[in-house]
Coordinates of C-alpha atoms in Angstrom, one line a residue:
X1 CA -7.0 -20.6 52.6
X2 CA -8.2 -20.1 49.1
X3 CA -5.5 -18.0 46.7
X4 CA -5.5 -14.7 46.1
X5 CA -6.8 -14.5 42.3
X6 CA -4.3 -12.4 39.7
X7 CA -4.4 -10.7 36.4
X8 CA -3.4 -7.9 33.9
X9 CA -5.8 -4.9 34.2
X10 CA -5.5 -3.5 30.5
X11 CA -8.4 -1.5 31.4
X12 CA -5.8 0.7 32.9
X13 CA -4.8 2.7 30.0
X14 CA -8.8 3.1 28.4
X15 CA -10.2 4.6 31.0
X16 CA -10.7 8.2 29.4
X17 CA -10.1 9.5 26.2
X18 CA -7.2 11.8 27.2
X19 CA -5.3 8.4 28.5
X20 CA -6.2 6.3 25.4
X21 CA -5.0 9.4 23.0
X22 CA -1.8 9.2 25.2
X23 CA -1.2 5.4 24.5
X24 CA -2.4 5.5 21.1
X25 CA 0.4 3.4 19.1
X26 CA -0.9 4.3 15.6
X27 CA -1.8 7.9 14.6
X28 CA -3.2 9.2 11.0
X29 CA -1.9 12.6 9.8
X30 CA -2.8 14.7 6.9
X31 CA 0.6 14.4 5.4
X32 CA -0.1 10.8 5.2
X33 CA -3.0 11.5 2.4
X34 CA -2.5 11.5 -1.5
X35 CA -5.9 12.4 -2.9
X36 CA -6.4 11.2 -6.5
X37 CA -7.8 13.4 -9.3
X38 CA -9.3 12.8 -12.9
X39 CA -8.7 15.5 -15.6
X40 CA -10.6 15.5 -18.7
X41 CA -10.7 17.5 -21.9
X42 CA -12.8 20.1 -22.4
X43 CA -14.2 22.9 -20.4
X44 CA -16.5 23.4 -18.0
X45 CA -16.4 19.6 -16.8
X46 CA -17.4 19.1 -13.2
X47 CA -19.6 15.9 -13.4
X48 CA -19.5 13.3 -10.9
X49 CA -18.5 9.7 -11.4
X50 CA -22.0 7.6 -10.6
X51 CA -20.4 5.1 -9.0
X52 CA -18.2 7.0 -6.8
X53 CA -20.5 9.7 -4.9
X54 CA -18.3 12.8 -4.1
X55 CA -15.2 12.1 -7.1
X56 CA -15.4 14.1 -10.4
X57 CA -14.4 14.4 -13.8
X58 CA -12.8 18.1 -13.9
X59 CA -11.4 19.8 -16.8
X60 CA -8.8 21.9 -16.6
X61 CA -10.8 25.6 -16.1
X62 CA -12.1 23.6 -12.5
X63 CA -8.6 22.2 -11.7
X64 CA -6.9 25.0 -9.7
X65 CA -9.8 25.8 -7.7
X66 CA -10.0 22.3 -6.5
X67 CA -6.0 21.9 -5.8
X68 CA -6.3 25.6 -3.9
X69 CA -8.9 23.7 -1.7
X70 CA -6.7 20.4 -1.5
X71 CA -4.4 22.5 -0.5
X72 CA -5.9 24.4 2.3
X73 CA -7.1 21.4 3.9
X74 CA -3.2 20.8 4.5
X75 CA -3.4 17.5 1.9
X76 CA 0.2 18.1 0.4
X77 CA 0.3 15.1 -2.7
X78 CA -2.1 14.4 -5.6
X79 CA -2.3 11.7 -7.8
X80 CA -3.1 12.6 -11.2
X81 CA -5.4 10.2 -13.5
X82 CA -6.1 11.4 -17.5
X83 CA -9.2 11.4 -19.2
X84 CA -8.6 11.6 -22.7
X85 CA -11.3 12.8 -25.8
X86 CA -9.0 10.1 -28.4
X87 CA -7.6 6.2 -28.2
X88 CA -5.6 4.6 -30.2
X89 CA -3.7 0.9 -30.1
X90 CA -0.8 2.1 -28.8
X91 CA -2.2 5.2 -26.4
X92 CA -0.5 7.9 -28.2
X93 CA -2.0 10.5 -25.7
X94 CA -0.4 8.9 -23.0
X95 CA 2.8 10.3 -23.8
X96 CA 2.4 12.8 -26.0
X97 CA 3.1 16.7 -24.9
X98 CA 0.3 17.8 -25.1
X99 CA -1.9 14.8 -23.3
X100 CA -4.0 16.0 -20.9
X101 CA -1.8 14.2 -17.9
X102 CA 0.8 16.4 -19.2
X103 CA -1.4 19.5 -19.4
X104 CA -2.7 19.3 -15.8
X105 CA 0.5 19.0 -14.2
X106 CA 1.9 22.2 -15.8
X107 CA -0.9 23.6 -14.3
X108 CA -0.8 22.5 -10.8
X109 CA 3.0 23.4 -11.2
X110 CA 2.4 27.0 -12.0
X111 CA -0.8 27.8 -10.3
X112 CA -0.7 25.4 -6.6
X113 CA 3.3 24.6 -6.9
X114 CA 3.4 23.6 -3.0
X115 CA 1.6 20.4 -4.1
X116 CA 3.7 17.1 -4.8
X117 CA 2.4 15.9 -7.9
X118 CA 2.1 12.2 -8.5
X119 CA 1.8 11.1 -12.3
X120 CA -0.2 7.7 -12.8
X121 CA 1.9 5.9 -15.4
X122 CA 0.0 3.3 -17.6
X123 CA -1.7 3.3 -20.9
X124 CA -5.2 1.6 -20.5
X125 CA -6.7 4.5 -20.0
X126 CA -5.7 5.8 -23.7
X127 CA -5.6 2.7 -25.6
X128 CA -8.7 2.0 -28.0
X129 CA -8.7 -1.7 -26.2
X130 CA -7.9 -0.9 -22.4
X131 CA -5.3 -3.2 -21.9
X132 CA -1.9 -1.7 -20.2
X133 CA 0.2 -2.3 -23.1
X134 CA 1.1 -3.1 -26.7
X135 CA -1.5 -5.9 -28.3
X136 CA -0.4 -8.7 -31.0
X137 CA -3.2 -11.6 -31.6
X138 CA -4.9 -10.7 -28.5
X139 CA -1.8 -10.9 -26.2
X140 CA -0.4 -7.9 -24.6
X141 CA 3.6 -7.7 -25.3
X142 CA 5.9 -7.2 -22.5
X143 CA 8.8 -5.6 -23.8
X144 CA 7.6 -3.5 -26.5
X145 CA 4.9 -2.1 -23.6
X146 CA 7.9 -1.1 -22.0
X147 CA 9.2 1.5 -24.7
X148 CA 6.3 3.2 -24.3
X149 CA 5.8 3.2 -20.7
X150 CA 9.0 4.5 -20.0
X151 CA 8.3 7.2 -22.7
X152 CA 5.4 8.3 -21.0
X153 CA 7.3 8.2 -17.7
X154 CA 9.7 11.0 -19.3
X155 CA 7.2 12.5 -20.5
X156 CA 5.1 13.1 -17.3
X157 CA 8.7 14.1 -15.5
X158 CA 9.6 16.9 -18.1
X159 CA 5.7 18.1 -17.6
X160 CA 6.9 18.7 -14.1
X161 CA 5.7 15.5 -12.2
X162 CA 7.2 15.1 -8.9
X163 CA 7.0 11.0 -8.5
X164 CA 6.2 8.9 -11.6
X165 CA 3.4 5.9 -10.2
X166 CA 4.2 3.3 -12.9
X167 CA 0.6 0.9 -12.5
X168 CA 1.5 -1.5 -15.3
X169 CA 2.7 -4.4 -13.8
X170 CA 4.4 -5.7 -17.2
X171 CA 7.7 -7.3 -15.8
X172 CA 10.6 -5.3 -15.7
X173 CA 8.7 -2.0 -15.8
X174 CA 10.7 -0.3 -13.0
X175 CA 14.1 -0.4 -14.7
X176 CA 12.7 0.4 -17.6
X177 CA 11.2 3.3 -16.7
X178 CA 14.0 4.0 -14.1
X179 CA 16.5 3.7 -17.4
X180 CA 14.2 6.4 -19.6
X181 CA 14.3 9.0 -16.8
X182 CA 17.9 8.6 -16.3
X183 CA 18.9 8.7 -20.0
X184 CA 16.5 12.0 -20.6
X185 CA 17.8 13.7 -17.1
X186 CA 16.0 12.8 -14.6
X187 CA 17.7 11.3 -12.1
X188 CA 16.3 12.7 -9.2
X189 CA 13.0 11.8 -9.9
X190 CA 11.4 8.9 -7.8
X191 CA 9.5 5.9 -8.8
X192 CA 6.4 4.9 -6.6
X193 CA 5.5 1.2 -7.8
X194 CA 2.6 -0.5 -8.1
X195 CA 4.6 -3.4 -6.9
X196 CA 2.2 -5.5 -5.7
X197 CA -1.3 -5.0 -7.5
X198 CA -4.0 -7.9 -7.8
X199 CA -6.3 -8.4 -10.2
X200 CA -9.0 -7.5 -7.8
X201 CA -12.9 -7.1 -8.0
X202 CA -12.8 -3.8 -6.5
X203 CA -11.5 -1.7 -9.3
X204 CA -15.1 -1.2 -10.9
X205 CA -16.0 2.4 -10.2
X206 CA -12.1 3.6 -11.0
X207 CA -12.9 2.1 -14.6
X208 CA -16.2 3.9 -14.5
X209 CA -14.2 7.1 -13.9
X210 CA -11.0 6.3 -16.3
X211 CA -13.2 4.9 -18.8
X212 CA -10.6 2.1 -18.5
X213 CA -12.7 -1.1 -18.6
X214 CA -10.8 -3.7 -20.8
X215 CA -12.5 -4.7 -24.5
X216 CA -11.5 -8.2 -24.1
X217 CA -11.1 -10.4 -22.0
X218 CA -9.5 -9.5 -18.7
X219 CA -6.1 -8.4 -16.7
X220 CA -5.0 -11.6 -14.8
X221 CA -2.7 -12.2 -17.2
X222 CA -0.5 -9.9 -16.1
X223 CA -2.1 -8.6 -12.1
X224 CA -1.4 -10.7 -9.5
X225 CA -3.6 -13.6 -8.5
X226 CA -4.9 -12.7 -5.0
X227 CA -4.2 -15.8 -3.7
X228 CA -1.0 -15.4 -4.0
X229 CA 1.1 -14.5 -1.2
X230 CA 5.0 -14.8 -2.1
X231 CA 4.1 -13.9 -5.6
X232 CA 3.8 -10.6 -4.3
X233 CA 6.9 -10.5 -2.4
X234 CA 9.1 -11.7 -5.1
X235 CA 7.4 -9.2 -7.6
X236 CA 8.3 -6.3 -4.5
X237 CA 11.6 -7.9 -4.8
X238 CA 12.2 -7.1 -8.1
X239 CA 11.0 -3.9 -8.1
X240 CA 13.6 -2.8 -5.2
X241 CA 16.5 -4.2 -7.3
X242 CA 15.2 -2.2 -10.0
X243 CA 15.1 1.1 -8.8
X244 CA 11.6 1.9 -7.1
X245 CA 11.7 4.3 -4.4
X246 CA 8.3 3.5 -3.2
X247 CA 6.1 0.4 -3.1
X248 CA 2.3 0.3 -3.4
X249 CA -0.2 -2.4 -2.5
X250 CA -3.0 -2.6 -4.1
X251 CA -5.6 -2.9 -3.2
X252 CA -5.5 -2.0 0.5
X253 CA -8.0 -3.5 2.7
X254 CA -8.2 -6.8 1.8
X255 CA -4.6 -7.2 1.6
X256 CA -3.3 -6.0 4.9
X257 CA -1.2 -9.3 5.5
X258 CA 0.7 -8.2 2.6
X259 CA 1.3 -4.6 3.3
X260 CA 2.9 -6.1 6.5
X261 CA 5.2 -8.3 4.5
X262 CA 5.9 -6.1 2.5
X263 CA 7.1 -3.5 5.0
X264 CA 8.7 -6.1 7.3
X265 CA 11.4 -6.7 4.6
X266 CA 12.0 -3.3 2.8
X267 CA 13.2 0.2 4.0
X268 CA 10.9 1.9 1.9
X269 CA 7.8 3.9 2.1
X270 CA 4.7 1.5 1.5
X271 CA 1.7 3.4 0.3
X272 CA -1.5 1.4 0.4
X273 CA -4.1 2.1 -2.2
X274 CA -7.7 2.2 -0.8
X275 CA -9.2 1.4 -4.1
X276 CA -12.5 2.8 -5.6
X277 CA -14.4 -0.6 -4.5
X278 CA -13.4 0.1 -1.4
X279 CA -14.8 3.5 -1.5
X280 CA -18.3 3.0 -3.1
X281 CA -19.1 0.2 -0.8
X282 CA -18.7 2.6 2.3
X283 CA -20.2 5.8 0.6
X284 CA -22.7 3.4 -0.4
X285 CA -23.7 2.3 3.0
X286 CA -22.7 5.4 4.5
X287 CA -26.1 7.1 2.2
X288 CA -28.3 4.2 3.2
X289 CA -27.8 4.7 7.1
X290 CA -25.9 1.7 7.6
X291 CA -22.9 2.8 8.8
X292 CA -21.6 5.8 10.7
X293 CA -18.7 6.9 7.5
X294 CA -16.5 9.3 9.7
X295 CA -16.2 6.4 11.8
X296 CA -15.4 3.5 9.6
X297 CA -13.2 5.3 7.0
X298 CA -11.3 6.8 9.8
X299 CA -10.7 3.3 11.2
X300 CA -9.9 1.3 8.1
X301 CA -7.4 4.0 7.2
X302 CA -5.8 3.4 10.2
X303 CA -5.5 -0.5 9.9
X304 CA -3.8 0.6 6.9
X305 CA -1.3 2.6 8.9
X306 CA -0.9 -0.5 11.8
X307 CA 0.0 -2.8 8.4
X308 CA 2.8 -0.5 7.8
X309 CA 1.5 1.6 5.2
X310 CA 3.4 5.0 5.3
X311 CA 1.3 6.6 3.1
X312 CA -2.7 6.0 1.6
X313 CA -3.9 6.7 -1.8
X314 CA -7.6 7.7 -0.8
X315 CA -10.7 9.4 -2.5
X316 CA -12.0 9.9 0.9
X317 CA -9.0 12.3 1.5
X318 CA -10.2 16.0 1.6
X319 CA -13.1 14.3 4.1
X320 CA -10.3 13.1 6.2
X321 CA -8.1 15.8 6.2
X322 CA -11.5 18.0 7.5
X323 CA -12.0 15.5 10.4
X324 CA -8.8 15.4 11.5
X325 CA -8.7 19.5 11.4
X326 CA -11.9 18.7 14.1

């Protein structure tokens, strides 16, 4: 008498799409979303990054109307990114009161104040040479980078930033930073890290936008080697002991080990960054016919989510937040 064959039927619980909604372990939410922005000088500035289809340069006369709309597609954070008209070796406009950083968050404050506002904290994007920091015979300085990263950080805060996003990665950044904000008053201000952020090929179009590209030579000196694995959880580490209140990984999608690490072993929110690269390379396919885009960006996004990512720093973010209203 043969023997009755036995297995799992997994098929079960697919069956319909009602039954696979009701199974479904990992769900993406509007709330999740923190749509990055890039605010310019001038006026009359609406001009769209080449090399990110559907991302803009705005000035300040076109900012409110686009954070009304963020807003009324339920997105509730923003990441703001400065564009500024002057450089210098020290990026004076970084953290001066009047930088444009500075400008657009008293705007969003007064005119959309429901938004959380996010304030990018670095200084390539204003210094004459595009490195993150302070340059002596072509090396960037760590410690005297510091002193002005943690004045821009108090800076952005009394401007009325919500969550100061220091993106440095010089060592000891956090409590530096963490140190200016308390000193000036700030206590109760968080710190979202850049904890973990690789020197990675996929930041091409967001230097297109900041007009960030380095003059010389390159950023591995101080971003993380991505082959590195515990580099990146002793550099999350340090940032916990120092007083961040968030941790990023950056970039997103091709680190999705890490983000799993990283969440494993700290009690924090993790917020993935789903990088420009990341984003021309589907828009890119997306225009050619390639790819279905609704499809693919709602399903990497969610990966990110499944990795342990709390929260995702995405340009595709006013498109999500419309699909998931569907």
């Amino acid at each position: 008498m043969s023997k009755e064959l036995s297995f799992k039927r997994h098929r079960r619980l697919r069956a319909s799409d009602n039954l696979r909604a009701l199974v479904r372990e990992t769900h993406l939410h509007k709330e999740d979303l923190i749509y990055p922005i890039f605010v310019v000088e001038g006026e009359g500035v609406r001009n769209e990054v080449k090399s990110m289809p559907g991302v803009f340069h705005l000035s300040l006369d076109y900012l409110t109307e686009e954070m009304k709309e963020v807003e009324s597609l339920g997105i509730k954070s923003v990441i703001v990114f400065g564009v500024p008209k002057e450089k210098d070796e020290v990026g004076t406009q970084a953290y001066c009161e009047t930088g444009i950083v500075q400008k657009a968050i008293r705007q969003i404050k007064k005119d959309v104040p429901s938004l959380t506002i996010i304030a990018d904290t670095c200084l390539c994007q204003y210094t004459s040479h595009g490195h993150c920091g302070v340059i002596k015979d072509g090396e960037v300085l760590n410690d005297e980078s510091l002193k002005l990263l943690a004045e821009t950080a108090v800076s952005q805060a009394k401007a009325g930033a919500d969550i100061i996003a220091p993106s440095n990665m010089m060592d000891g950044f956090v409590a530096a930073i963490r140190q200016g904000l308390d000193v000036a008053g700030f206590v109760n201000t968080p710190i979202m890290s850049y904890a973990v952020k690789y020197a990675s090929s996929f930041y091409g179009p967001f230097r297109d936008a900041a007009h960030s590209s380095p003059q010389f030579g390159d950023r591995k000196a101080y971003q993380m080697d991505p082959a590195n694995r515990l580099e990146a959880i002793r550099e999350a580490d340090s940032d916990i002991e120092e007083g961040a209140d968030f941790l990023i990984v950056k970039p997103a999608l091709s680190y999705l080990d890490i983000m799993r690490e990283i969440k494993n072993r700290h009690p924090v929110p993790v917020v993935a960054y789903n990088v420009s690269g990341e984003y021309s390379l589907v828009k890119a396919a997306a225009q050619n016919g390639w790819v279905n885009e609704k499809e693919i960006v709602l399903e990497k996004l969610t990966s990110m989510k499944r990795a342990g990512a709390d929260l995702i720093i995405t340009y595709f973010s006013k498109d999500v937040a419309k699909w998931l209203s569907e």
